[in-house]
């Protein structure tokens, strides 16, 4: 189903992508990636959903464009300094992300209760990368210009929210938080469904995440 009001201003390329995805779950991650690649989207296709003036307590802009029972399509907006928290994608099984700017992109793995940095996989403008249910990552904008990114997430069974129960890995506080909304730094209690204590990480990773969190808190304090 289309989200009310989004057909207005939707480009033909974006409409074609949604039509190609359809109402059923994709048969594979490769198929979902092909759908996005073949759509040939450009940044202008997503700008009607850009949120460069998002609330300052939100770590980035986040708007739902379209969803079915199995797939949701979202546009994220990144102004300079915006970074998500480290997170996974909850009940989503597959995903495809296309960034229209040079997004910083860090990958992590959870080894028992220890969160470990795995590798850097930064985006170049227009690049597409895939997501599976095991992926733990962090995106951000360390450049001097704003940009948007397309996020298509899919589940294998019908769900009201495709990315429900996403985990936020807060290594500063040593907790894993579960949320159905944006994977932001300093989530308010109202957006945390539950949390698990005992998360650990190397001091270098904790220090880096503390700097990112404190930068967001400073922005919020001067709103």
PDB file of C-alpha atoms in Angstrom:
ATOM      1  CA  UNK A   1       0.000   0.000   0.000  1.00  0.00           C
ATOM      2  CA  UNK A   2       1.145   3.559  -0.578  1.00  0.00           C
ATOM      3  CA  UNK A   3       1.668   5.860   2.355  1.00  0.00           C
ATOM      4  CA  UNK A   4      -1.016   8.602   2.123  1.00  0.00           C
ATOM      5  CA  UNK A   5       0.150  11.686   0.278  1.00  0.00           C
ATOM      6  CA  UNK A   6       3.405  10.278  -1.073  1.00  0.00           C
ATOM      7  CA  UNK A   7       2.232   9.760  -4.666  1.00  0.00           C
ATOM      8  CA  UNK A   8       2.239  13.538  -5.051  1.00  0.00           C
ATOM      9  CA  UNK A   9       5.684  14.476  -6.311  1.00  0.00           C
ATOM     10  CA  UNK A  10       6.842  10.880  -6.736  1.00  0.00           C
ATOM     11  CA  UNK A  11       9.104  10.550  -9.782  1.00  0.00           C
ATOM     12  CA  UNK A  12       8.504   7.965 -12.483  1.00  0.00           C
ATOM     13  CA  UNK A  13      11.713   6.208 -11.489  1.00  0.00           C
ATOM     14  CA  UNK A  14      10.569   5.905  -7.893  1.00  0.00           C
ATOM     15  CA  UNK A  15       7.114   4.746  -8.948  1.00  0.00           C
ATOM     16  CA  UNK A  16       8.739   2.134 -11.192  1.00  0.00           C
ATOM     17  CA  UNK A  17      10.896   0.885  -8.316  1.00  0.00           C
ATOM     18  CA  UNK A  18       7.865   0.453  -6.074  1.00  0.00           C
ATOM     19  CA  UNK A  19       5.953  -1.307  -8.853  1.00  0.00           C
ATOM     20  CA  UNK A  20       8.886  -3.684  -9.420  1.00  0.00           C
ATOM     21  CA  UNK A  21       9.052  -4.550  -5.718  1.00  0.00           C
ATOM     22  CA  UNK A  22       5.314  -5.212  -5.539  1.00  0.00           C
ATOM     23  CA  UNK A  23       3.281  -6.445  -2.592  1.00  0.00           C
ATOM     24  CA  UNK A  24       5.088  -9.758  -2.025  1.00  0.00           C
ATOM     25  CA  UNK A  25       8.426 -10.410  -0.291  1.00  0.00           C
ATOM     26  CA  UNK A  26      11.472 -10.477  -2.588  1.00  0.00           C
ATOM     27  CA  UNK A  27      12.720 -13.952  -3.446  1.00  0.00           C
ATOM     28  CA  UNK A  28      16.308 -13.067  -2.533  1.00  0.00           C
ATOM     29  CA  UNK A  29      18.581 -10.241  -1.458  1.00  0.00           C
ATOM     30  CA  UNK A  30      20.120 -10.280  -4.942  1.00  0.00           C
ATOM     31  CA  UNK A  31      16.683  -9.698  -6.467  1.00  0.00           C
ATOM     32  CA  UNK A  32      16.033  -6.743  -4.169  1.00  0.00           C
ATOM     33  CA  UNK A  33      19.430  -5.266  -5.038  1.00  0.00           C
ATOM     34  CA  UNK A  34      18.689  -5.646  -8.770  1.00  0.00           C
ATOM     35  CA  UNK A  35      15.380  -3.844  -8.357  1.00  0.00           C
ATOM     36  CA  UNK A  36      17.125  -0.836  -6.810  1.00  0.00           C
ATOM     37  CA  UNK A  37      20.002  -0.906  -9.303  1.00  0.00           C
ATOM     38  CA  UNK A  38      17.689  -1.149 -12.310  1.00  0.00           C
ATOM     39  CA  UNK A  39      15.574   1.772 -11.070  1.00  0.00           C
ATOM     40  CA  UNK A  40      18.441   4.169 -11.821  1.00  0.00           C
ATOM     41  CA  UNK A  41      17.401   6.612  -9.114  1.00  0.00           C
ATOM     42  CA  UNK A  42      19.038  10.006  -8.767  1.00  0.00           C
ATOM     43  CA  UNK A  43      19.113  12.179  -5.665  1.00  0.00           C
ATOM     44  CA  UNK A  44      16.368  14.449  -7.006  1.00  0.00           C
ATOM     45  CA  UNK A  45      13.948  11.496  -6.875  1.00  0.00           C
ATOM     46  CA  UNK A  46      14.253  11.474  -3.080  1.00  0.00           C
ATOM     47  CA  UNK A  47      14.380  15.191  -2.288  1.00  0.00           C
ATOM     48  CA  UNK A  48      10.593  15.519  -1.732  1.00  0.00           C
ATOM     49  CA  UNK A  49      11.193  13.393   1.394  1.00  0.00           C
ATOM     50  CA  UNK A  50      14.399  15.117   2.497  1.00  0.00           C
ATOM     51  CA  UNK A  51      14.368  16.320   6.095  1.00  0.00           C
ATOM     52  CA  UNK A  52      17.457  18.482   6.397  1.00  0.00           C
ATOM     53  CA  UNK A  53      15.761  20.470   9.181  1.00  0.00           C
ATOM     54  CA  UNK A  54      14.952  17.396  11.239  1.00  0.00           C
ATOM     55  CA  UNK A  55      14.444  17.728  15.018  1.00  0.00           C
ATOM     56  CA  UNK A  56      17.822  18.170  16.676  1.00  0.00           C
ATOM     57  CA  UNK A  57      17.182  15.302  19.082  1.00  0.00           C
ATOM     58  CA  UNK A  58      17.033  13.051  16.002  1.00  0.00           C
ATOM     59  CA  UNK A  59      20.506  11.989  14.912  1.00  0.00           C
ATOM     60  CA  UNK A  60      19.425  12.209  11.241  1.00  0.00           C
ATOM     61  CA  UNK A  61      16.247  12.744   9.213  1.00  0.00           C
ATOM     62  CA  UNK A  62      14.019   9.718   8.678  1.00  0.00           C
ATOM     63  CA  UNK A  63      10.861   9.533   6.552  1.00  0.00           C
ATOM     64  CA  UNK A  64       8.784   6.613   5.355  1.00  0.00           C
ATOM     65  CA  UNK A  65       7.943   6.838   1.646  1.00  0.00           C
ATOM     66  CA  UNK A  66       6.065   3.576   1.005  1.00  0.00           C
ATOM     67  CA  UNK A  67       5.435   0.208   2.587  1.00  0.00           C
ATOM     68  CA  UNK A  68       3.713  -3.086   1.980  1.00  0.00           C
ATOM     69  CA  UNK A  69       3.272  -5.927   4.450  1.00  0.00           C
ATOM     70  CA  UNK A  70       6.755  -7.160   3.512  1.00  0.00           C
ATOM     71  CA  UNK A  71       8.806  -4.142   2.400  1.00  0.00           C
ATOM     72  CA  UNK A  72       9.335  -0.572   3.529  1.00  0.00           C
ATOM     73  CA  UNK A  73      11.092   2.188   1.634  1.00  0.00           C
ATOM     74  CA  UNK A  74      12.557   5.091   3.567  1.00  0.00           C
ATOM     75  CA  UNK A  75      14.591   8.219   2.898  1.00  0.00           C
ATOM     76  CA  UNK A  76      17.215   9.271   5.419  1.00  0.00           C
ATOM     77  CA  UNK A  77      18.637  12.806   5.444  1.00  0.00           C
ATOM     78  CA  UNK A  78      22.133  13.607   6.642  1.00  0.00           C
ATOM     79  CA  UNK A  79      23.382  17.093   7.382  1.00  0.00           C
ATOM     80  CA  UNK A  80      27.072  17.569   8.249  1.00  0.00           C
ATOM     81  CA  UNK A  81      27.783  15.951  11.610  1.00  0.00           C
ATOM     82  CA  UNK A  82      24.774  13.611  11.574  1.00  0.00           C
ATOM     83  CA  UNK A  83      25.571  10.043  12.659  1.00  0.00           C
ATOM     84  CA  UNK A  84      23.327   7.145  13.546  1.00  0.00           C
ATOM     85  CA  UNK A  85      24.050   5.107  16.629  1.00  0.00           C
ATOM     86  CA  UNK A  86      25.529   1.651  16.070  1.00  0.00           C
ATOM     87  CA  UNK A  87      22.574  -0.578  15.256  1.00  0.00           C
ATOM     88  CA  UNK A  88      21.063  -3.534  13.463  1.00  0.00           C
ATOM     89  CA  UNK A  89      17.725  -3.686  11.617  1.00  0.00           C
ATOM     90  CA  UNK A  90      15.526  -5.668  13.964  1.00  0.00           C
ATOM     91  CA  UNK A  91      13.014  -7.923  12.260  1.00  0.00           C
ATOM     92  CA  UNK A  92      14.127  -6.962   8.737  1.00  0.00           C
ATOM     93  CA  UNK A  93      15.692  -9.921   6.932  1.00  0.00           C
ATOM     94  CA  UNK A  94      17.243  -8.110   3.960  1.00  0.00           C
ATOM     95  CA  UNK A  95      17.911  -4.575   2.905  1.00  0.00           C
ATOM     96  CA  UNK A  96      19.462  -2.366   0.265  1.00  0.00           C
ATOM     97  CA  UNK A  97      20.899   1.095   0.920  1.00  0.00           C
ATOM     98  CA  UNK A  98      21.839   3.620  -1.755  1.00  0.00           C
ATOM     99  CA  UNK A  99      23.630   6.736  -0.553  1.00  0.00           C
ATOM    100  CA  UNK A 100      23.723   9.871  -2.671  1.00  0.00           C
ATOM    101  CA  UNK A 101      26.608  11.334  -0.705  1.00  0.00           C
ATOM    102  CA  UNK A 102      29.950  10.149   0.716  1.00  0.00           C
ATOM    103  CA  UNK A 103      28.475   8.446   3.778  1.00  0.00           C
ATOM    104  CA  UNK A 104      30.812   7.220   6.478  1.00  0.00           C
ATOM    105  CA  UNK A 105      29.948   3.560   7.008  1.00  0.00           C
ATOM    106  CA  UNK A 106      31.440   1.369   9.755  1.00  0.00           C
ATOM    107  CA  UNK A 107      30.717  -2.337  10.249  1.00  0.00           C
ATOM    108  CA  UNK A 108      30.796  -4.175  13.580  1.00  0.00           C
ATOM    109  CA  UNK A 109      30.302  -7.658  14.980  1.00  0.00           C
ATOM    110  CA  UNK A 110      29.022  -8.858  18.344  1.00  0.00           C
ATOM    111  CA  UNK A 111      31.246 -11.510  19.914  1.00  0.00           C
ATOM    112  CA  UNK A 112      29.391 -12.635  23.021  1.00  0.00           C
ATOM    113  CA  UNK A 113      28.969  -9.426  25.008  1.00  0.00           C
ATOM    114  CA  UNK A 114      31.869  -7.686  23.215  1.00  0.00           C
ATOM    115  CA  UNK A 115      31.115  -5.322  20.325  1.00  0.00           C
ATOM    116  CA  UNK A 116      34.059  -5.216  17.924  1.00  0.00           C
ATOM    117  CA  UNK A 117      34.898  -2.994  14.970  1.00  0.00           C
ATOM    118  CA  UNK A 118      35.086  -5.105  11.820  1.00  0.00           C
ATOM    119  CA  UNK A 119      35.892  -2.835   8.886  1.00  0.00           C
ATOM    120  CA  UNK A 120      35.203   0.453   7.160  1.00  0.00           C
ATOM    121  CA  UNK A 121      32.949   0.393   4.081  1.00  0.00           C
ATOM    122  CA  UNK A 122      32.325   4.045   3.220  1.00  0.00           C
ATOM    123  CA  UNK A 123      29.929   4.946   0.405  1.00  0.00           C
ATOM    124  CA  UNK A 124      30.767   6.937  -2.678  1.00  0.00           C
ATOM    125  CA  UNK A 125      27.846   9.004  -4.055  1.00  0.00           C
ATOM    126  CA  UNK A 126      25.302   6.774  -5.776  1.00  0.00           C
ATOM    127  CA  UNK A 127      26.743   3.532  -4.404  1.00  0.00           C
ATOM    128  CA  UNK A 128      24.477   0.655  -3.378  1.00  0.00           C
ATOM    129  CA  UNK A 129      25.306  -1.721  -0.518  1.00  0.00           C
ATOM    130  CA  UNK A 130      23.273  -4.620   0.841  1.00  0.00           C
ATOM    131  CA  UNK A 131      22.040  -5.434   4.342  1.00  0.00           C
ATOM    132  CA  UNK A 132      21.273  -8.812   5.874  1.00  0.00           C
ATOM    133  CA  UNK A 133      19.795  -9.669   9.260  1.00  0.00           C
ATOM    134  CA  UNK A 134      23.263 -10.088  10.786  1.00  0.00           C
ATOM    135  CA  UNK A 135      24.573  -6.642   9.849  1.00  0.00           C
ATOM    136  CA  UNK A 136      25.563  -4.252  12.644  1.00  0.00           C
ATOM    137  CA  UNK A 137      26.681  -0.870  11.363  1.00  0.00           C
ATOM    138  CA  UNK A 138      26.799   2.894  11.718  1.00  0.00           C
ATOM    139  CA  UNK A 139      26.253   5.557   9.058  1.00  0.00           C
ATOM    140  CA  UNK A 140      27.034   9.228   9.140  1.00  0.00           C
ATOM    141  CA  UNK A 141      27.977  12.407   7.323  1.00  0.00           C
ATOM    142  CA  UNK A 142      31.517  13.590   7.979  1.00  0.00           C
ATOM    143  CA  UNK A 143      31.479  15.797   4.875  1.00  0.00           C
ATOM    144  CA  UNK A 144      30.575  19.473   4.596  1.00  0.00           C
ATOM    145  CA  UNK A 145      27.450  18.965   2.471  1.00  0.00           C
ATOM    146  CA  UNK A 146      24.016  17.456   3.191  1.00  0.00           C
ATOM    147  CA  UNK A 147      22.776  14.413   1.286  1.00  0.00           C
ATOM    148  CA  UNK A 148      20.052  11.772   1.338  1.00  0.00           C
ATOM    149  CA  UNK A 149      20.054   7.985   1.200  1.00  0.00           C
ATOM    150  CA  UNK A 150      17.487   5.393   0.145  1.00  0.00           C
ATOM    151  CA  UNK A 151      16.784   2.461   2.481  1.00  0.00           C
ATOM    152  CA  UNK A 152      14.697  -0.516   1.355  1.00  0.00           C
ATOM    153  CA  UNK A 153      14.087  -3.177   4.020  1.00  0.00           C
ATOM    154  CA  UNK A 154      12.281  -6.481   3.565  1.00  0.00           C
ATOM    155  CA  UNK A 155      10.848  -9.177   5.818  1.00  0.00           C
ATOM    156  CA  UNK A 156       9.913 -12.761   5.015  1.00  0.00           C
ATOM    157  CA  UNK A 157       6.576 -12.551   6.829  1.00  0.00           C
ATOM    158  CA  UNK A 158       4.009  -9.741   6.971  1.00  0.00           C
ATOM    159  CA  UNK A 159       4.875  -7.145   9.607  1.00  0.00           C
ATOM    160  CA  UNK A 160       3.378  -3.843  10.686  1.00  0.00           C
ATOM    161  CA  UNK A 161       6.894  -2.391  11.075  1.00  0.00           C
ATOM    162  CA  UNK A 162       9.612  -4.062   9.024  1.00  0.00           C
ATOM    163  CA  UNK A 163      12.502  -2.851  11.209  1.00  0.00           C
ATOM    164  CA  UNK A 164      10.801  -3.366  14.581  1.00  0.00           C
ATOM    165  CA  UNK A 165      12.969  -4.326  17.562  1.00  0.00           C
ATOM    166  CA  UNK A 166      16.114  -2.806  16.100  1.00  0.00           C
ATOM    167  CA  UNK A 167      19.022  -3.021  18.506  1.00  0.00           C
ATOM    168  CA  UNK A 168      21.034   0.089  19.395  1.00  0.00           C
ATOM    169  CA  UNK A 169      24.488  -0.773  20.725  1.00  0.00           C
ATOM    170  CA  UNK A 170      25.353   1.939  23.256  1.00  0.00           C
ATOM    171  CA  UNK A 171      28.925   1.094  24.208  1.00  0.00           C
ATOM    172  CA  UNK A 172      29.248   4.298  26.262  1.00  0.00           C
ATOM    173  CA  UNK A 173      26.526   3.188  28.677  1.00  0.00           C
ATOM    174  CA  UNK A 174      27.226  -0.519  28.160  1.00  0.00           C
ATOM    175  CA  UNK A 175      23.685  -1.412  27.073  1.00  0.00           C
ATOM    176  CA  UNK A 176      21.790  -2.779  24.081  1.00  0.00           C
ATOM    177  CA  UNK A 177      18.512  -0.929  23.572  1.00  0.00           C
ATOM    178  CA  UNK A 178      15.552  -2.177  21.532  1.00  0.00           C
ATOM    179  CA  UNK A 179      13.492   0.344  19.568  1.00  0.00           C
ATOM    180  CA  UNK A 180      10.897   0.482  16.798  1.00  0.00           C
ATOM    181  CA  UNK A 181      11.886   3.950  15.623  1.00  0.00           C
ATOM    182  CA  UNK A 182      15.021   5.841  14.664  1.00  0.00           C
ATOM    183  CA  UNK A 183      18.352   4.438  15.803  1.00  0.00           C
ATOM    184  CA  UNK A 184      19.461   7.685  17.422  1.00  0.00           C
ATOM    185  CA  UNK A 185      22.005   8.625  20.048  1.00  0.00           C
ATOM    186  CA  UNK A 186      20.568   9.398  23.503  1.00  0.00           C
ATOM    187  CA  UNK A 187      17.212   7.746  22.876  1.00  0.00           C
ATOM    188  CA  UNK A 188      14.518   8.965  25.286  1.00  0.00           C
ATOM    189  CA  UNK A 189      13.041   6.322  27.569  1.00  0.00           C
ATOM    190  CA  UNK A 190       9.754   6.530  25.661  1.00  0.00           C
ATOM    191  CA  UNK A 191      11.469   5.104  22.567  1.00  0.00           C
ATOM    192  CA  UNK A 192      13.293   2.257  24.348  1.00  0.00           C
ATOM    193  CA  UNK A 193      11.180  -0.904  24.553  1.00  0.00           C
ATOM    194  CA  UNK A 194      13.713  -2.730  26.730  1.00  0.00           C
ATOM    195  CA  UNK A 195      17.449  -2.941  27.237  1.00  0.00           C
ATOM    196  CA  UNK A 196      20.146  -5.447  28.093  1.00  0.00           C
ATOM    197  CA  UNK A 197      23.130  -4.497  30.235  1.00  0.00           C
ATOM    198  CA  UNK A 198      26.679  -5.832  30.059  1.00  0.00           C
ATOM    199  CA  UNK A 199      27.747  -4.649  26.589  1.00  0.00           C
ATOM    200  CA  UNK A 200      31.519  -4.200  26.340  1.00  0.00           C
ATOM    201  CA  UNK A 201      33.907  -2.694  23.776  1.00  0.00           C
ATOM    202  CA  UNK A 202      37.518  -1.580  23.458  1.00  0.00           C
ATOM    203  CA  UNK A 203      38.292   1.785  24.999  1.00  0.00           C
ATOM    204  CA  UNK A 204      39.077   3.291  21.578  1.00  0.00           C
ATOM    205  CA  UNK A 205      35.597   2.417  20.301  1.00  0.00           C
ATOM    206  CA  UNK A 206      33.952   3.694  23.489  1.00  0.00           C
ATOM    207  CA  UNK A 207      35.866   6.981  23.209  1.00  0.00           C
ATOM    208  CA  UNK A 208      34.882   7.470  19.568  1.00  0.00           C
ATOM    209  CA  UNK A 209      31.212   6.790  20.272  1.00  0.00           C
ATOM    210  CA  UNK A 210      31.302   9.105  23.286  1.00  0.00           C
ATOM    211  CA  UNK A 211      32.586  11.914  21.045  1.00  0.00           C
ATOM    212  CA  UNK A 212      29.762  11.328  18.554  1.00  0.00           C
ATOM    213  CA  UNK A 213      27.144  11.133  21.304  1.00  0.00           C
ATOM    214  CA  UNK A 214      28.430  14.245  23.076  1.00  0.00           C
ATOM    215  CA  UNK A 215      28.421  16.170  19.791  1.00  0.00           C
ATOM    216  CA  UNK A 216      24.732  15.308  19.376  1.00  0.00           C
ATOM    217  CA  UNK A 217      23.975  16.269  22.990  1.00  0.00           C
ATOM    218  CA  UNK A 218      25.713  19.610  22.459  1.00  0.00           C
ATOM    219  CA  UNK A 219      23.582  20.299  19.384  1.00  0.00           C
ATOM    220  CA  UNK A 220      20.458  19.420  21.374  1.00  0.00           C
ATOM    221  CA  UNK A 221      21.496  21.671  24.264  1.00  0.00           C
ATOM    222  CA  UNK A 222      21.874  24.702  21.979  1.00  0.00           C
ATOM    223  CA  UNK A 223      18.588  24.194  20.139  1.00  0.00           C
TER     224      UNK A 223
END
